[in-house]
mmCIF file of C-alpha atoms in Angstrom:
data_model
loop_
_atom_site.group_PDB
_atom_site.id
_atom_site.type_symbol
_atom_site.label_atom_id
_atom_site.label_comp_id
_atom_site.label_asym_id
_atom_site.label_seq_id
_atom_site.Cartn_x
_atom_site.Cartn_y
_atom_site.Cartn_z
ATOM 1 C CA MET Y 344 41.973 -58.122 16.287
ATOM 2 C CA THR Y 345 42.572 -60.675 19.034
ATOM 3 C CA SER Y 346 44.214 -59.199 22.136
ATOM 4 C CA LYS Y 347 46.988 -60.715 24.242
ATOM 5 C CA LEU Y 348 44.451 -61.309 27.009
ATOM 6 C CA GLU Y 349 42.217 -63.326 24.688
ATOM 7 C CA TRP Y 350 45.132 -65.486 23.504
ATOM 8 C CA LEU Y 351 46.259 -66.183 27.068
ATOM 9 C CA LEU Y 352 42.720 -67.154 28.082
ATOM 10 C CA VAL Y 353 42.591 -69.551 25.140
ATOM 11 C CA ALA Y 354 46.043 -70.939 26.046
ATOM 12 C CA GLU Y 355 44.887 -71.549 29.629
ATOM 13 C CA SER Y 356 41.944 -73.538 28.339
ATOM 14 C CA LEU Y 357 44.134 -75.420 25.862
ATOM 15 C CA PHE Y 358 46.393 -76.876 28.563
ATOM 16 C CA ALA Y 359 43.514 -77.262 31.018
ATOM 17 C CA GLY Y 360 41.626 -79.460 28.571
ATOM 18 C CA ALA Y 361 44.121 -82.338 28.714
ATOM 19 C CA TYR Y 362 44.531 -81.881 32.464
ATOM 20 C CA ILE Y 363 40.788 -82.123 33.085
ATOM 21 C CA ALA Y 364 40.453 -85.090 30.709
ATOM 22 C CA LEU Y 365 43.115 -87.093 32.564
ATOM 23 C CA THR Y 366 41.855 -86.217 36.050
ATOM 24 C CA ARG Y 367 38.233 -85.166 36.486
ATOM 25 C CA GLY Y 368 37.335 -86.723 33.134
ATOM 26 C CA LEU Y 369 38.323 -90.187 34.403
ATOM 27 C CA PHE Y 370 37.417 -89.663 38.056
ATOM 28 C CA LEU Y 371 34.051 -91.453 37.888
ATOM 29 C CA ILE Y 372 35.778 -94.442 36.264
ATOM 30 C CA PHE Y 373 38.289 -94.375 39.123
ATOM 31 C CA LEU Y 374 35.451 -94.429 41.674
ATOM 32 C CA VAL Y 375 33.772 -97.401 40.014
ATOM 33 C CA ALA Y 376 37.168 -99.148 39.742
ATOM 34 C CA VAL Y 377 37.677 -98.877 43.523
ATOM 35 C CA GLY Y 378 34.234 -100.360 44.161
ATOM 36 C CA GLN Y 379 31.838 -97.422 44.355
ATOM 37 C CA ASP Y 380 28.274 -97.596 42.986
ATOM 38 C CA VAL Y 381 25.809 -94.813 42.152
ATOM 39 C CA LYS Y 382 25.298 -93.984 45.841
ATOM 40 C CA GLY Y 383 29.042 -93.837 46.522
ATOM 41 C CA ILE Y 384 29.611 -91.601 43.495
ATOM 42 C CA SER Y 385 26.692 -89.410 44.544
ATOM 43 C CA PHE Y 386 28.150 -89.039 48.049
ATOM 44 C CA VAL Y 387 31.454 -87.760 46.649
ATOM 45 C CA ILE Y 388 29.677 -85.309 44.335
ATOM 46 C CA LEU Y 389 27.257 -84.234 47.082
ATOM 47 C CA LEU Y 390 29.981 -83.316 49.559
ATOM 48 C CA SER Y 391 32.115 -81.458 47.020
ATOM 49 C CA SER Y 392 29.217 -79.532 45.483
ATOM 50 C CA LEU Y 393 27.765 -78.604 48.890
ATOM 51 C CA LEU Y 394 31.033 -77.136 50.128
ATOM 52 C CA SER Y 395 31.629 -75.344 46.841
ATOM 53 C CA ALA Y 396 28.097 -73.923 46.854
ATOM 54 C CA ILE Y 397 28.584 -72.584 50.387
ATOM 55 C CA ILE Y 398 31.841 -70.892 49.379
ATOM 56 C CA GLY Y 399 30.187 -69.550 46.231
ATOM 57 C CA LEU Y 400 27.362 -68.027 48.261
ATOM 58 C CA MET Y 401 29.886 -66.463 50.629
ATOM 59 C CA LEU Y 402 31.678 -64.924 47.653
ATOM 60 C CA TYR Y 403 28.364 -63.682 46.289
ATOM 61 C CA LYS Y 404 27.539 -62.032 49.618
ATOM 62 C CA GLN Y 405 31.090 -60.717 50.098
ATOM 63 C CA PRO Y 406 32.265 -59.990 46.525
ATOM 64 C CA ASN Y 407 34.997 -57.611 47.733
ATOM 65 C CA PHE Y 408 37.168 -60.719 48.221
ATOM 66 C CA LEU Y 409 37.283 -61.072 44.440
ATOM 67 C CA VAL Y 410 38.580 -57.590 43.714
ATOM 68 C CA ARG Y 411 41.624 -57.674 46.002
ATOM 69 C CA LYS Y 412 44.892 -59.381 44.983
ATOM 70 C CA VAL Y 413 43.084 -61.013 42.083
ATOM 71 C CA LYS Y 414 46.114 -62.424 40.289
ATOM 72 C CA GLN Y 415 47.733 -63.863 43.428
ATOM 73 C CA LYS Y 416 44.523 -65.659 44.420
ATOM 74 C CA LEU Y 417 43.933 -67.003 40.927
ATOM 75 C CA CYS Y 418 47.495 -68.321 40.543
ATOM 76 C CA ILE Y 419 47.586 -69.949 44.004
ATOM 77 C CA THR Y 420 44.246 -71.735 43.689
ATOM 78 C CA HIS Y 421 45.054 -72.679 40.095
ATOM 79 C CA PHE Y 422 48.269 -74.381 41.228
ATOM 80 C CA LEU Y 423 46.827 -76.029 44.358
ATOM 81 C CA GLU Y 424 43.988 -77.649 42.431
ATOM 82 C CA ARG Y 425 46.539 -79.409 40.231
ATOM 83 C CA VAL Y 426 48.600 -80.523 43.216
ATOM 84 C CA THR Y 427 45.556 -82.117 44.884
ATOM 85 C CA TRP Y 428 45.428 -84.745 42.138
ATOM 86 C CA PHE Y 429 48.787 -86.152 43.290
ATOM 87 C CA PHE Y 430 47.032 -87.398 46.460
ATOM 88 C CA ILE Y 431 43.619 -88.601 45.229
ATOM 89 C CA PRO Y 432 44.733 -91.936 43.643
ATOM 90 C CA LEU Y 433 46.747 -92.940 46.729
ATOM 91 C CA THR Y 434 43.662 -94.145 48.642
ATOM 92 C CA SER Y 435 40.366 -95.935 48.011
ATOM 93 C CA ASN Y 436 38.778 -94.785 51.283
ATOM 94 C CA LEU Y 437 35.509 -93.097 50.306
ATOM 95 C CA LEU Y 438 35.651 -90.372 52.964
ATOM 96 C CA ILE Y 439 39.277 -89.437 52.233
ATOM 97 C CA VAL Y 440 38.662 -89.442 48.479
ATOM 98 C CA SER Y 441 35.561 -87.300 49.030
ATOM 99 C CA LEU Y 442 37.468 -84.753 51.114
ATOM 100 C CA LEU Y 443 40.359 -84.556 48.648
ATOM 101 C CA TYR Y 444 38.006 -84.225 45.692
ATOM 102 C CA SER Y 445 36.018 -81.593 47.587
ATOM 103 C CA LEU Y 446 39.219 -79.641 48.130
ATOM 104 C CA CYS Y 447 39.949 -79.905 44.430
ATOM 105 C CA ILE Y 448 36.474 -78.688 43.478
ATOM 106 C CA ILE Y 449 36.680 -75.813 45.963
ATOM 107 C CA PHE Y 450 39.891 -74.653 44.295
ATOM 108 C CA SER Y 451 38.208 -75.158 40.937
ATOM 109 C CA SER Y 452 35.297 -72.968 42.029
ATOM 110 C CA PHE Y 453 37.680 -70.143 42.866
ATOM 111 C CA ILE Y 454 39.429 -70.606 39.522
ATOM 112 C CA SER Y 455 36.188 -70.594 37.551
ATOM 113 C CA THR Y 456 34.977 -67.539 39.431
ATOM 114 C CA PHE Y 457 38.174 -65.590 38.804
ATOM 115 C CA LEU Y 458 38.357 -66.621 35.138
ATOM 116 C CA THR Y 459 34.702 -65.755 34.559
ATOM 117 C CA PHE Y 460 35.277 -62.460 36.374
ATOM 118 C CA THR Y 461 38.254 -61.869 34.071
ATOM 119 C CA ILE Y 462 36.233 -62.527 30.915
ATOM 120 C CA TYR Y 463 33.213 -60.494 32.015
ATOM 121 C CA GLY Y 464 35.258 -57.755 33.653
ATOM 122 C CA LEU Y 465 37.911 -57.124 31.007
ATOM 123 C CA LEU Y 466 36.221 -57.943 27.700
ATOM 124 C CA PRO Y 467 33.403 -56.141 25.861
ATOM 125 C CA GLU Y 468 30.203 -58.126 25.345
ATOM 126 C CA GLU Y 469 30.915 -58.831 21.666
ATOM 127 C CA SER Y 470 34.241 -60.443 22.635
ATOM 128 C CA ILE Y 471 32.752 -62.651 25.359
ATOM 129 C CA LYS Y 472 31.000 -64.916 22.863
ATOM 130 C CA LYS Y 473 34.135 -65.131 20.688
ATOM 131 C CA VAL Y 474 36.452 -65.965 23.588
ATOM 132 C CA THR Y 475 33.981 -68.473 25.051
ATOM 133 C CA SER Y 476 33.767 -70.259 21.697
ATOM 134 C CA ARG Y 477 37.551 -70.299 21.240
ATOM 135 C CA ARG Y 478 38.222 -71.431 24.802
ATOM 136 C CA THR Y 479 35.694 -74.226 24.367
ATOM 137 C CA ALA Y 480 37.241 -75.323 21.070
ATOM 138 C CA ALA Y 481 40.807 -75.123 22.415
ATOM 139 C CA GLY Y 482 39.902 -77.032 25.562
ATOM 140 C CA ASN Y 483 38.166 -79.705 23.528
ATOM 141 C CA ILE Y 484 41.119 -80.146 21.169
ATOM 142 C CA SER Y 485 43.388 -80.647 24.156
ATOM 143 C CA SER Y 486 40.818 -82.941 25.755
ATOM 144 C CA ILE Y 487 40.947 -85.209 22.720
ATOM 145 C CA ILE Y 488 44.630 -85.778 23.345
ATOM 146 C CA GLY Y 489 43.986 -86.290 27.065
ATOM 147 C CA PHE Y 490 41.114 -88.725 26.627
ATOM 148 C CA ALA Y 491 42.946 -90.609 23.856
ATOM 149 C CA LEU Y 492 45.937 -91.003 26.146
ATOM 150 C CA GLY Y 493 43.690 -91.935 29.064
ATOM 151 C CA THR Y 494 41.884 -94.554 26.960
ATOM 152 C CA PHE Y 495 45.220 -96.038 25.875
ATOM 153 C CA LEU Y 496 46.563 -96.167 29.435
ATOM 154 C CA LEU Y 497 43.374 -97.735 30.821
ATOM 155 C CA ALA Y 498 43.439 -100.379 28.099
ATOM 156 C CA PHE Y 499 47.109 -101.361 28.396
ATOM 157 C CA LEU Y 500 48.112 -100.637 32.000
ATOM 158 C CA GLN Y 501 47.322 -103.791 33.987
ATOM 159 C CA THR Y 502 48.708 -102.592 37.311
ATOM 160 C CA ASN Y 503 46.369 -101.633 40.157
ATOM 161 C CA GLY Y 504 48.151 -98.304 40.390
ATOM 162 C CA LYS Y 505 47.318 -97.232 36.846
ATOM 163 C CA PHE Y 506 45.310 -94.248 38.060
ATOM 164 C CA ILE Y 507 48.409 -92.950 39.856
ATOM 165 C CA TYR Y 508 50.230 -92.673 36.538
ATOM 166 C CA ILE Y 509 47.207 -91.183 34.790
ATOM 167 C CA PHE Y 510 46.344 -88.584 37.449
ATOM 168 C CA TYR Y 511 49.998 -87.598 37.927
ATOM 169 C CA LEU Y 512 50.427 -87.037 34.199
ATOM 170 C CA GLY Y 513 47.261 -84.964 34.109
ATOM 171 C CA ALA Y 514 48.352 -82.832 37.063
ATOM 172 C CA LEU Y 515 51.718 -82.082 35.452
ATOM 173 C CA ILE Y 516 50.008 -80.972 32.248
ATOM 174 C CA GLY Y 517 47.660 -78.854 34.346
ATOM 175 C CA ILE Y 518 50.594 -76.959 35.801
ATOM 176 C CA LEU Y 519 51.393 -75.767 32.245
ATOM 177 C CA SER Y 520 47.944 -74.178 32.287
ATOM 178 C CA THR Y 521 48.901 -72.412 35.515
ATOM 179 C CA ILE Y 522 51.979 -70.984 33.796
ATOM 180 C CA SER Y 523 49.700 -69.395 31.175
ATOM 181 C CA VAL Y 524 47.763 -67.655 33.948
ATOM 182 C CA LEU Y 525 50.976 -66.093 35.281
ATOM 183 C CA PHE Y 526 51.210 -63.913 32.166
ATOM 184 C CA ILE Y 527 47.656 -62.509 32.331
ATOM 185 C CA ASP Y 528 47.470 -58.870 33.415
ATOM 186 C CA LEU Y 529 44.630 -58.586 35.910
ATOM 187 C CA SER Y 530 45.540 -55.210 37.369
ATOM 188 C CA ARG Y 531 42.407 -53.569 35.924
ATOM 189 C CA LEU Y 532 40.259 -55.893 38.046
ATOM 190 C CA GLU Y 533 41.727 -54.592 41.298
ATOM 191 C CA GLY Y 534 39.065 -52.647 43.168
ATOM 192 C CA ALA Y 535 36.453 -53.237 40.458
ATOM 193 C CA LYS Y 536 33.191 -51.441 41.126
ATOM 194 C CA ILE Y 537 30.405 -53.596 42.575
ATOM 195 C CA PRO Y 538 26.872 -52.315 41.818
ATOM 196 C CA ALA Y 539 24.812 -51.591 44.914
ATOM 197 C CA GLY Y 540 21.558 -52.970 43.493
ATOM 198 C CA VAL Y 541 20.390 -55.661 41.115
ATOM 199 C CA LYS Y 542 18.812 -54.678 37.827
ATOM 200 C CA GLU Y 543 15.956 -56.662 36.311
ATOM 201 C CA PRO Y 544 15.776 -59.368 39.036
ATOM 202 C CA GLU Y 545 12.926 -61.208 37.297
ATOM 203 C CA LYS Y 546 15.146 -61.880 34.262
ATOM 204 C CA ILE Y 547 17.973 -63.074 36.483
ATOM 205 C CA PHE Y 548 15.623 -65.487 38.253
ATOM 206 C CA SER Y 549 14.208 -66.959 35.027
ATOM 207 C CA THR Y 550 17.662 -67.410 33.497
ATOM 208 C CA SER Y 551 18.980 -68.998 36.676
ATOM 209 C CA MET Y 552 16.076 -71.450 36.951
ATOM 210 C CA PHE Y 553 16.576 -72.551 33.349
ATOM 211 C CA PHE Y 554 20.254 -73.257 33.936
ATOM 212 C CA VAL Y 555 19.792 -74.968 37.322
ATOM 213 C CA ILE Y 556 17.266 -77.456 35.916
ATOM 214 C CA PHE Y 557 19.315 -78.062 32.779
ATOM 215 C CA LEU Y 558 22.562 -78.647 34.698
ATOM 216 C CA PHE Y 559 20.701 -80.778 37.254
ATOM 217 C CA ALA Y 560 19.691 -83.123 34.424
ATOM 218 C CA GLY Y 561 23.162 -83.096 32.855
ATOM 219 C CA ASN Y 562 24.923 -83.831 36.141
ATOM 220 C CA LEU Y 563 22.535 -86.650 37.028
ATOM 221 C CA LEU Y 564 23.139 -88.156 33.600
ATOM 222 C CA ALA Y 565 26.904 -88.028 34.208
ATOM 223 C CA ILE Y 566 26.579 -89.653 37.636
ATOM 224 C CA VAL Y 567 24.396 -92.515 36.373
ATOM 225 C CA TRP Y 568 25.837 -93.226 32.913
ATOM 226 C CA THR Y 569 29.306 -94.475 33.992
ATOM 227 C CA PRO Y 570 28.154 -97.117 36.538
ATOM 228 C CA PHE Y 571 25.297 -98.048 34.193
ATOM 229 C CA LEU Y 572 27.855 -98.933 31.534
ATOM 230 C CA ILE Y 573 30.444 -100.632 33.743
ATOM 231 C CA VAL Y 574 28.172 -102.384 36.259
ATOM 232 C CA LYS Y 575 24.917 -102.928 34.358
ATOM 233 C CA LEU Y 576 26.222 -103.449 30.813
ATOM 234 C CA ASN Y 577 29.640 -104.905 31.798
ATOM 235 C CA SER Y 578 31.543 -102.382 29.702
ATOM 236 C CA PRO Y 579 35.368 -102.268 30.053
ATOM 237 C CA GLU Y 580 36.822 -99.106 31.628
ATOM 238 C CA TYR Y 581 38.661 -98.040 28.483
ATOM 239 C CA LEU Y 582 35.383 -98.023 26.499
ATOM 240 C CA VAL Y 583 33.905 -95.515 28.958
ATOM 241 C CA ALA Y 584 36.982 -93.347 28.450
ATOM 242 C CA LEU Y 585 36.444 -93.751 24.704
ATOM 243 C CA LEU Y 586 32.955 -92.316 25.157
ATOM 244 C CA ASN Y 587 34.508 -89.225 26.697
ATOM 245 C CA LEU Y 588 36.938 -88.996 23.790
ATOM 246 C CA ALA Y 589 34.160 -89.311 21.204
ATOM 247 C CA GLY Y 590 32.046 -86.771 23.046
ATOM 248 C CA THR Y 591 34.915 -84.312 23.130
ATOM 249 C CA VAL Y 592 35.496 -84.634 19.382
ATOM 250 C CA SER Y 593 31.809 -83.966 18.881
ATOM 251 C CA SER Y 594 31.997 -80.936 21.186
ATOM 252 C CA ILE Y 595 34.688 -79.335 19.031
ATOM 253 C CA ALA Y 596 32.511 -79.431 15.952
ATOM 254 C CA ALA Y 597 29.511 -78.448 18.058
ATOM 255 C CA SER Y 598 31.214 -75.419 19.618
ATOM 256 C CA LEU Y 599 32.204 -74.130 16.178
ATOM 257 C CA PHE Y 600 28.738 -74.877 14.783
ATOM 258 C CA TRP Y 601 26.578 -73.557 17.623
ATOM 259 C CA GLY Y 602 28.871 -70.616 18.387
ATOM 260 C CA LYS Y 603 27.752 -68.924 15.171
ATOM 261 C CA ARG Y 604 24.054 -69.621 15.590
ATOM 262 C CA SER Y 605 21.264 -67.359 16.799
ATOM 263 C CA LEU Y 606 19.456 -67.819 20.098
ATOM 264 C CA LYS Y 607 16.523 -69.311 18.192
ATOM 265 C CA MET Y 608 18.759 -72.015 16.727
ATOM 266 C CA LEU Y 609 20.338 -72.647 20.140
ATOM 267 C CA ARG Y 610 16.870 -73.275 21.584
ATOM 268 C CA THR Y 611 16.275 -75.836 18.834
ATOM 269 C CA GLY Y 612 19.548 -77.540 19.722
ATOM 270 C CA PHE Y 613 18.538 -77.590 23.365
ATOM 271 C CA VAL Y 614 15.422 -79.654 22.605
ATOM 272 C CA LEU Y 615 17.647 -82.365 21.087
ATOM 273 C CA ASN Y 616 18.994 -83.206 24.558
ATOM 274 C CA ILE Y 617 15.780 -85.034 25.451
ATOM 275 C CA LEU Y 618 16.663 -87.915 23.131
ATOM 276 C CA SER Y 619 20.006 -88.733 24.846
ATOM 277 C CA PRO Y 620 18.699 -90.464 28.036
ATOM 278 C CA ILE Y 621 16.149 -92.364 25.924
ATOM 279 C CA LEU Y 622 18.913 -93.784 23.725
ATOM 280 C CA ILE Y 623 21.132 -94.637 26.716
ATOM 281 C CA LEU Y 624 18.337 -96.497 28.456
ATOM 282 C CA THR Y 625 17.139 -98.479 25.449
ATOM 283 C CA ILE Y 626 20.449 -99.468 23.798
ATOM 284 C CA SER Y 627 22.188 -102.283 25.698
ATOM 285 C CA ILE Y 628 25.326 -102.715 23.539
ATOM 286 C CA PRO Y 629 28.119 -100.674 25.186
ATOM 287 C CA LEU Y 630 29.965 -99.947 21.935
ATOM 288 C CA TYR Y 631 26.889 -98.210 20.507
ATOM 289 C CA HIS Y 632 27.047 -95.753 23.407
ATOM 290 C CA VAL Y 633 30.039 -94.170 21.693
ATOM 291 C CA GLY Y 634 27.619 -92.902 19.055
ATOM 292 C CA ILE Y 635 25.203 -91.753 21.750
ATOM 293 C CA SER Y 636 28.026 -89.806 23.382
ATOM 294 C CA ILE Y 637 28.736 -88.042 20.083
ATOM 295 C CA TYR Y 638 25.089 -87.057 19.759
ATOM 296 C CA ASN Y 639 24.746 -86.093 23.431
ATOM 297 C CA SER Y 640 27.790 -83.808 23.356
ATOM 298 C CA PHE Y 641 26.600 -82.091 20.186
ATOM 299 C CA ALA Y 642 23.166 -81.362 21.660
ATOM 300 C CA PHE Y 643 24.490 -80.504 25.124
ATOM 301 C CA THR Y 644 26.891 -77.927 23.678
ATOM 302 C CA ALA Y 645 23.984 -76.037 22.126
ATOM 303 C CA ALA Y 646 22.194 -75.818 25.471
ATOM 304 C CA ASN Y 647 25.418 -74.870 27.222
ATOM 305 C CA PHE Y 648 26.030 -72.012 24.810
ATOM 306 C CA LEU Y 649 22.446 -70.869 25.253
ATOM 307 C CA GLY Y 650 22.916 -70.666 29.012
ATOM 308 C CA PHE Y 651 26.244 -68.906 28.977
ATOM 309 C CA PHE Y 652 25.228 -66.400 26.332
ATOM 310 C CA LEU Y 653 22.192 -65.570 28.435
ATOM 311 C CA PHE Y 654 24.528 -65.170 31.384
ATOM 312 C CA ALA Y 655 26.516 -62.603 29.397
ATOM 313 C CA LYS Y 656 23.552 -60.308 29.985
ATOM 314 C CA TYR Y 657 24.238 -60.581 33.733
ATOM 315 C CA ASN Y 658 27.158 -58.237 33.222
ATOM 316 C CA GLU Y 659 24.817 -55.388 32.338
ATOM 317 C CA TRP Y 660 22.187 -56.368 34.914
ATOM 318 C CA PHE Y 661 24.375 -56.398 38.036
ATOM 319 C CA GLY Y 662 28.061 -56.327 37.136
ATOM 320 C CA ALA Y 663 30.962 -58.679 36.421
ATOM 321 C CA VAL Y 664 31.840 -59.512 40.026
ATOM 322 C CA LYS Y 665 28.513 -60.960 41.154
ATOM 323 C CA SER Y 666 27.708 -62.480 37.767
ATOM 324 C CA SER Y 667 30.900 -64.548 37.894
ATOM 325 C CA THR Y 668 30.101 -65.902 41.375
ATOM 326 C CA LEU Y 669 26.455 -66.601 40.551
ATOM 327 C CA ILE Y 670 27.416 -68.862 37.632
ATOM 328 C CA ILE Y 671 29.561 -71.004 39.951
ATOM 329 C CA VAL Y 672 26.884 -71.127 42.665
ATOM 330 C CA ILE Y 673 24.241 -72.250 40.189
ATOM 331 C CA GLY Y 674 26.529 -74.967 38.842
ATOM 332 C CA ASN Y 675 27.226 -76.294 42.332
ATOM 333 C CA ILE Y 676 23.560 -76.193 43.353
ATOM 334 C CA ALA Y 677 22.696 -78.243 40.262
ATOM 335 C CA GLN Y 678 25.454 -80.746 41.092
ATOM 336 C CA PHE Y 679 24.265 -80.984 44.684
ATOM 337 C CA MET Y 680 20.687 -81.659 43.600
ATOM 338 C CA ALA Y 681 21.857 -84.347 41.168
ATOM 339 C CA ALA Y 682 23.948 -85.988 43.909
ATOM 340 C CA VAL Y 683 21.021 -85.994 46.363
ATOM 341 C CA PHE Y 684 18.759 -87.693 43.849
ATOM 342 C CA GLY Y 685 21.570 -90.072 42.904
ATOM 343 C CA MET Y 686 21.816 -91.211 46.529
ATOM 344 C CA ILE Y 687 18.030 -91.556 46.830
ATOM 345 C CA ILE Y 688 17.464 -93.417 43.559
ATOM 346 C CA GLY Y 689 20.691 -95.445 43.676
ATOM 347 C CA ALA Y 690 21.036 -98.130 41.009
ATOM 348 C CA ASN Y 691 17.432 -97.819 39.820
ATOM 349 C CA TYR Y 692 18.535 -96.728 36.367
ATOM 350 C CA LEU Y 693 15.051 -96.661 34.834
ATOM 351 C CA VAL Y 694 13.847 -94.092 37.360
ATOM 352 C CA SER Y 695 17.032 -92.040 36.944
ATOM 353 C CA PHE Y 696 16.786 -91.789 33.166
ATOM 354 C CA LEU Y 697 13.061 -91.045 33.274
ATOM 355 C CA LEU Y 698 13.745 -88.234 35.738
ATOM 356 C CA ILE Y 699 16.422 -86.825 33.428
ATOM 357 C CA ILE Y 700 13.960 -86.817 30.528
ATOM 358 C CA VAL Y 701 11.383 -84.958 32.630
ATOM 359 C CA LEU Y 702 13.988 -82.400 33.765
ATOM 360 C CA TYR Y 703 15.070 -81.680 30.199
ATOM 361 C CA MET Y 704 11.439 -81.195 29.224
ATOM 362 C CA CYS Y 705 10.809 -78.856 32.168
ATOM 363 C CA SER Y 706 13.844 -76.666 31.531
#
């Protein structure tokens, strides 16, 4: 039987899906629209991921912060992240945009940490996989609506301030997600026990390395693909948003498909990711990239599930508090690495895609 907590977690993801689609989901398009190339995009991602990684490491070293006034901290950061998007489209200055986006990602890191802590700390292991699958599916359903609306607005809004309307709409929808959080009872997380030692550190290291390399490749692909389409292949902005929409539709089917599969099958799905950068690099017709996005999302979801289900074991190895912070730190480290290489490689798309292929093979 599904508990009230599980339904509220799914509801949070449902509203968050459209919010993320209309804000972070279109953010790279916004950066290209205001004149940024691969290096400019990488700079924004580098700054935000570096600051978030530092905060994540601080939380990992001082996890007691996470077990005091949990609900207040979650609700405040949840709300402030949404509010930040009211300011981002008001400027095209790279430094200001970078700082605002960094602030947004810092809030997002707190949110992800608290939500992961909630899932790992309040649910039994057999429910973690179920809730993760349902949250993914719910978020993707909502994202379809968000990306469809974003694609429509990008195609038909001719004004220079179109991203103001889009980001404002997304932020308002995101606040509905915050309202869902208000009803979650987190009292059992107050003063949660933090294990003194780490169990099975060699397993933690191997799992972490797998996920860092995998996310490094995925983040680099995200950084490069948008400018490659718009700048190199002269794709219209709305078509790039359509790729996100198609990928989200694929992710819904993928989350339902892969969520019921064994770890052996998930490993098979992970191998399929290698083909995505090859297809992107070799197919020069932008419209065909919609199909690539469908394939990429389907394969990427398998690898994502593999990583997070492995992370579920962290709960027994060294507790819910540190496991929730470690996931966020690893994600930010991978983003930071992708941003560094994005700045170094720049618009040399051949080198970028070849590196992504190698990373997928290594992970």
